[in-house]
Short mmCIF file of C-alpha atoms in Angstrom, two decimals:
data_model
loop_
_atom_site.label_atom_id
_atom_site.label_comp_id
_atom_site.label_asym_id
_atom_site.label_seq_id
_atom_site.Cartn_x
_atom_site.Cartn_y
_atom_site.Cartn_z
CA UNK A 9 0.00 0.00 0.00
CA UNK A 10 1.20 3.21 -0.93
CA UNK A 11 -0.32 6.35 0.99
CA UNK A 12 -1.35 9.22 -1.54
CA UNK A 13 -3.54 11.60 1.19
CA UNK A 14 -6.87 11.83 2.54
CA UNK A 15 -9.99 13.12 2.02
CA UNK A 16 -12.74 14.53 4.56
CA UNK A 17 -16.38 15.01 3.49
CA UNK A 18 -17.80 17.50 6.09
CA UNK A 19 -21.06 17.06 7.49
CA UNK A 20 -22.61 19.75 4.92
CA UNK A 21 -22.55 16.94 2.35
CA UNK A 22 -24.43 14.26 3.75
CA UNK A 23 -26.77 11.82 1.76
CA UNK A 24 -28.44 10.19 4.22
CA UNK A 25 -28.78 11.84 7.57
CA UNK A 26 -25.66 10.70 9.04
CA UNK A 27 -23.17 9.98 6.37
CA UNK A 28 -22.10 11.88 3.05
CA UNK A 29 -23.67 12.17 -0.17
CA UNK A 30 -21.87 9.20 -2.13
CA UNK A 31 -21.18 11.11 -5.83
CA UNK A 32 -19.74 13.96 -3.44
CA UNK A 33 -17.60 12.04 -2.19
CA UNK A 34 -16.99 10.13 -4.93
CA UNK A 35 -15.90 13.49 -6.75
CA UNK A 36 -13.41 14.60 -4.33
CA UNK A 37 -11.73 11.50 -4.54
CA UNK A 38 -12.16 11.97 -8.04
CA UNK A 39 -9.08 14.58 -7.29
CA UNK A 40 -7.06 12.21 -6.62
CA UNK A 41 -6.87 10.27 -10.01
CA UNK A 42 -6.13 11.29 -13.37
CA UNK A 43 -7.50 8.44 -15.82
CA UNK A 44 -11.23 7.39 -15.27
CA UNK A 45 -12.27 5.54 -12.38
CA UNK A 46 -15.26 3.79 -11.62
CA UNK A 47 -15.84 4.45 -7.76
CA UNK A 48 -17.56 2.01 -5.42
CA UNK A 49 -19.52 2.74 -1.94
CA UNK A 50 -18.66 0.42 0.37
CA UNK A 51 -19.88 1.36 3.76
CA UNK A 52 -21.74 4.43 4.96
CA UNK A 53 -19.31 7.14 4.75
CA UNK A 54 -18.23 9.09 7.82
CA UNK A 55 -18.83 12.81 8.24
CA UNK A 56 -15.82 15.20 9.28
CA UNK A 57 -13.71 12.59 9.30
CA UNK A 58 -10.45 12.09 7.58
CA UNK A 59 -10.83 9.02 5.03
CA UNK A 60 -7.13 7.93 4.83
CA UNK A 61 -6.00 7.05 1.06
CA UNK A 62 -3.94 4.74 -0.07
CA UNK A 63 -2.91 2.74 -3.77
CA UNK A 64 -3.31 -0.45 -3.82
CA UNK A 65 -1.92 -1.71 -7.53
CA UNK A 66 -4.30 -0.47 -9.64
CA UNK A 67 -6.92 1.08 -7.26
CA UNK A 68 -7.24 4.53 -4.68
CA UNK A 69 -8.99 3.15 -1.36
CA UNK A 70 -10.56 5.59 1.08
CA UNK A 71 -10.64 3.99 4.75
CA UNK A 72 -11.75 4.80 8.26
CA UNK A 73 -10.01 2.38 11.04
CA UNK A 74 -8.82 0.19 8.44
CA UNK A 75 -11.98 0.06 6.52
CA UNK A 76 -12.83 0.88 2.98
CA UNK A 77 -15.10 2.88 2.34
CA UNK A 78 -14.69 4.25 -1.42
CA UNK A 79 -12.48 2.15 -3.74
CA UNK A 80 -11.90 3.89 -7.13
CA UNK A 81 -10.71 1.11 -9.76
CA UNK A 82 -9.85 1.92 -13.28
CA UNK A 83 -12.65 2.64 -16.16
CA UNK A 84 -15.02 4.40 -17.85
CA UNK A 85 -18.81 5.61 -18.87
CA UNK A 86 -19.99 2.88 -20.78
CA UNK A 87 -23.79 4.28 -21.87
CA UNK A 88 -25.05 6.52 -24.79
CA UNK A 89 -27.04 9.35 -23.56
CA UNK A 90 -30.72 9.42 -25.02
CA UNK A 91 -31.62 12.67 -26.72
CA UNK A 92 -32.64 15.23 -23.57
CA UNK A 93 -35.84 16.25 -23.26
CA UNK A 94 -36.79 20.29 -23.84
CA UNK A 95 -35.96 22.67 -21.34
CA UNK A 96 -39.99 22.84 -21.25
CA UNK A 97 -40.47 19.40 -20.50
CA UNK A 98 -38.37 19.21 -18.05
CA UNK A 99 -39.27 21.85 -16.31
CA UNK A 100 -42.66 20.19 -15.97
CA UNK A 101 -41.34 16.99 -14.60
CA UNK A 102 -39.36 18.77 -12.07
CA UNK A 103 -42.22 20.73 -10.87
CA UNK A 104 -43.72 17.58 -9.95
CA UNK A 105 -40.97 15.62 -8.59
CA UNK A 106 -40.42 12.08 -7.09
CA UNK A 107 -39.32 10.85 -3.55
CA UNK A 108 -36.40 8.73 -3.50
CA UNK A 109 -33.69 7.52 -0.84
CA UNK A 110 -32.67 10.47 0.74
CA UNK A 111 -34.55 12.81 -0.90
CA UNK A 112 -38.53 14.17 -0.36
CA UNK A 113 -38.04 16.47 2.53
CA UNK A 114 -34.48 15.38 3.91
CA UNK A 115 -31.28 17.70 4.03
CA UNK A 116 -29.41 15.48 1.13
CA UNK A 117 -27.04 18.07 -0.27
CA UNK A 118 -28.34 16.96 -3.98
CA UNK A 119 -31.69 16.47 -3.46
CA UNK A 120 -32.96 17.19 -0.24
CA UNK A 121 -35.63 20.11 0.06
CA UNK A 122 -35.25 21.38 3.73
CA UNK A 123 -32.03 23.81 2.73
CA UNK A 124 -32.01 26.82 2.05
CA UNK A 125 -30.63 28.83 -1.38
CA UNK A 126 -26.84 28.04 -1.89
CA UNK A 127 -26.50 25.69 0.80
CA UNK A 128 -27.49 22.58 -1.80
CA UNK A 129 -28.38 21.95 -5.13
CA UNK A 130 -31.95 21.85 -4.88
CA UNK A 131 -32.15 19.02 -7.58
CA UNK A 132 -35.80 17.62 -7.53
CA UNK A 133 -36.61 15.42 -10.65
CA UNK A 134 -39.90 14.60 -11.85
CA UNK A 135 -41.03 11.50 -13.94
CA UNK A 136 -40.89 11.90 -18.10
CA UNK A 137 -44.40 10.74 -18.76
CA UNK A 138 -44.49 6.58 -17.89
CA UNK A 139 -41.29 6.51 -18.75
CA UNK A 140 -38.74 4.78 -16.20
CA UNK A 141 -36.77 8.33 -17.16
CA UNK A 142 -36.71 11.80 -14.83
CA UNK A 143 -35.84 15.02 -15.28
CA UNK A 144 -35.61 18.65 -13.60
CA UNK A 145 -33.77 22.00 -14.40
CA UNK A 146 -30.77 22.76 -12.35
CA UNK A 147 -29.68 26.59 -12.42
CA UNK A 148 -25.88 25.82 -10.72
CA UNK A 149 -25.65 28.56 -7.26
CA UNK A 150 -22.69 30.77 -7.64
CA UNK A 151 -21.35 28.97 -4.12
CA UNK A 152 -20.32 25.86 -5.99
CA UNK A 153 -18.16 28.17 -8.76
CA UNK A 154 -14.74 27.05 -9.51
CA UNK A 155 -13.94 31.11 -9.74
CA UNK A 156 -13.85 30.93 -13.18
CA UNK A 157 -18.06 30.77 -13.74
CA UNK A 158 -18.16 26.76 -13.76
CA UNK A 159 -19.27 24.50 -11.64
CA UNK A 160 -16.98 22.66 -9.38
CA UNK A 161 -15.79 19.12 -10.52
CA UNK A 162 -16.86 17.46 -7.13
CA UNK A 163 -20.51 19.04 -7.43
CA UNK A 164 -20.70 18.03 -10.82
CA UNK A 165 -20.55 14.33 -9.76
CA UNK A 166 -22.71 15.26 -7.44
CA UNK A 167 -25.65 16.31 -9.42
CA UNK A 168 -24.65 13.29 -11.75
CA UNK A 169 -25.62 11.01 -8.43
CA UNK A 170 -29.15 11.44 -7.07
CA UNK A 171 -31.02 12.41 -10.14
CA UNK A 172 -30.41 8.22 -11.68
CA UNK A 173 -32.44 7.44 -8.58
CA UNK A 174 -35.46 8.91 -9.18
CA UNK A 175 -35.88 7.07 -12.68
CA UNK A 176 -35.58 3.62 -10.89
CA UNK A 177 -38.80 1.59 -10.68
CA UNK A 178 -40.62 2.66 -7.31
CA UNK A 179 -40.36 0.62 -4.36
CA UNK A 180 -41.47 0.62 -1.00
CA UNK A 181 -38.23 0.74 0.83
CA UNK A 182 -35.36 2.95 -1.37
CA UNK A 183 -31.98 3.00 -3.53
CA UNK A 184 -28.52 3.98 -2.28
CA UNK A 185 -25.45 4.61 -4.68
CA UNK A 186 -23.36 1.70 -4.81
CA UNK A 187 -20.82 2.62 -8.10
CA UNK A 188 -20.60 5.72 -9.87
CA UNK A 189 -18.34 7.22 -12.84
CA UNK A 190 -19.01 10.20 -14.04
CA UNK A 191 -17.55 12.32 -17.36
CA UNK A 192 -17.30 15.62 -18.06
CA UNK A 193 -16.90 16.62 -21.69
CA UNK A 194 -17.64 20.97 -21.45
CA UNK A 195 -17.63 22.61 -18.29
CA UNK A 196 -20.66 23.00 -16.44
CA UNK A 197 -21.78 26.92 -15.93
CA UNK A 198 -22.93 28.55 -12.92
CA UNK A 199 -26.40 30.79 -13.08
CA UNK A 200 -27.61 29.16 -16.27
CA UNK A 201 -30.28 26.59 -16.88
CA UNK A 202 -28.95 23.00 -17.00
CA UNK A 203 -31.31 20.20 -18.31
CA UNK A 204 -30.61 17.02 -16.03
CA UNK A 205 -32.08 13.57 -17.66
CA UNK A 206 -32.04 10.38 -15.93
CA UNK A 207 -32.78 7.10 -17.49
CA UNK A 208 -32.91 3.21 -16.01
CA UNK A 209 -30.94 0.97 -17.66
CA UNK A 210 -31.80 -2.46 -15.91
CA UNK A 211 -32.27 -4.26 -13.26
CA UNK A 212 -30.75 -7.92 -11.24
CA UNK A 213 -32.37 -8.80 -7.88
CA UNK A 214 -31.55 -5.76 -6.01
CA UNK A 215 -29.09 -4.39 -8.43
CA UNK A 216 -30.46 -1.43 -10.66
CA UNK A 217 -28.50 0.43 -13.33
CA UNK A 218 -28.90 4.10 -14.54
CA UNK A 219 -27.60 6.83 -16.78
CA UNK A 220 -27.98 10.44 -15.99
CA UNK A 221 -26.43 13.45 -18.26
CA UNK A 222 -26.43 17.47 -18.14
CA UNK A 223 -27.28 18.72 -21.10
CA UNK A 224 -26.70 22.94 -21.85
CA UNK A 225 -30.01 25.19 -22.85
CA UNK A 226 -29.34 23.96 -26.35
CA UNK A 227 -28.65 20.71 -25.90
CA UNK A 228 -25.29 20.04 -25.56
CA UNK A 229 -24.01 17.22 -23.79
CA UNK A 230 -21.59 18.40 -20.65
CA UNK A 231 -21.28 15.69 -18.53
CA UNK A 232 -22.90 11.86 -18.06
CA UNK A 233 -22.27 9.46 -15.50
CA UNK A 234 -22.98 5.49 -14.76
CA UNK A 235 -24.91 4.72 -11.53
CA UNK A 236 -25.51 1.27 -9.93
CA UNK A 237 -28.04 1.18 -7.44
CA UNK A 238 -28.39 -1.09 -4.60
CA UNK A 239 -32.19 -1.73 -3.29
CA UNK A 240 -32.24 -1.76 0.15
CA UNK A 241 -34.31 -4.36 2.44
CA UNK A 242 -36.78 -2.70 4.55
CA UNK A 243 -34.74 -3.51 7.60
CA UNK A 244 -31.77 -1.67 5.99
CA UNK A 245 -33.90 0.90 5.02
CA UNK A 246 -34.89 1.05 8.72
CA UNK A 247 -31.64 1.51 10.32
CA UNK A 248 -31.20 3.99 7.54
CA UNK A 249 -33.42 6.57 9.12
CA UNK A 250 -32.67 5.95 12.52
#
């Protein structure tokens, strides 16, 4: 093992009440690698705490007390966007969005609705029709600017994270991020209109698969990720909210 740093997701990131928002976290990592990675969630991840990093042949590994909790391995995006939907339609799916995971009325930093302006993204998709496919309108805050009028890298996976789970088929217990990679082709602006579309890919047992991209005003494509989904039991889902 070879140490390369560490990384600390502080508690204004969380996903869940008590741990962080996994495509944050995966995107600071993401700082910490060069190539693409594919980054897998292995345990709840801790809040304010300092995830020590190490390379282990080809992979980064994030642990607390010996534990892993991220594990970035080398690879890529593998799915073809669909074409986006209009800024119109998704605007109306977003003003009539799902609840998923961490979402509805939680503090998730992606999608949670009890935070105020600038203190999270405020990313609430809405279904596309009957479509298993969601979408919303994200206008990037000028707190998550790089200082050059883009969004920051680590936010961008963010908003690549949450919005795949709300075009997973609805259960009664929920979804939480199990691997992500994420691409950015253009840079991601802050105070315009983004069009965010999510689309299921498939599902195994409790494994489910999605795609989500950010597309500009015009469509352009600026950025896509690869989400597998773990669906939790409901005594998981339990402990999850206690």
């Amino acid at each position: 093992m070879q140490p390369v740093g560490d990384i600390t997701i502080a508690s204004a990131f969380n996903g869940p009440p008590s741990s962080g928002n996994g495509g944050y976290a995966a995107g600071v990592l993401s700082r910490l690698f060069e190539a693409p990675h594919i980054v897998r969630i292995s345990a709840p991840i801790p809040l304010d705490t300092a995830l020590a990093v190490t390379r282990q042949d080809d992979k980064l590994v994030a642990a607390s007390g010996g534990m892993p909790i991220l594990t970035a391995r080398p690879g890529g995006v593998t799915l073809t966007p669909p074409a986006p939907p209009s800024m119109e339609a998704a605007q109306e799916a977003g003003q009539n969005p799902t609840y998923f995971g961490a979402g509805g009325v939680s503090t998730c930093f992606v999608c949670g609705r009890n935070r105020k302006e600038g203190e999270g993204l405020h990313i609430h998709c809405g279904r596309l029709g009957d479509k298993l496919e969601a979408a919303a309108v994200w206008t990037p805050h000028a707190n998550f600017d790089d200082g050059h009028g883009h969004v920051r890298p680590e936010y961008v996976w963010a908003a690549l994270d949450c919005p795949g789970g709300f075009a997973l088929p609805e259960i009664e217990t929920t979804y939480l991020l199990g691997e992500m990679v994420a691409a950015q082709h253009r840079p991601v602006p802050t105070g315009a209109p983004v069009i965010i579309h999510a689309w299921h890919e498939w599902s195994k047992g409790r494994k489910h698969f999605a795609g989500t991209a950010l597309y500009a005003a015009d469509g352009t494509l600026l950025a896509q990720s690869d989400t597998l989904w773990i669906e939790l039991t409901p005594e998981q889902t339990g402990r999850l909210a206690s």
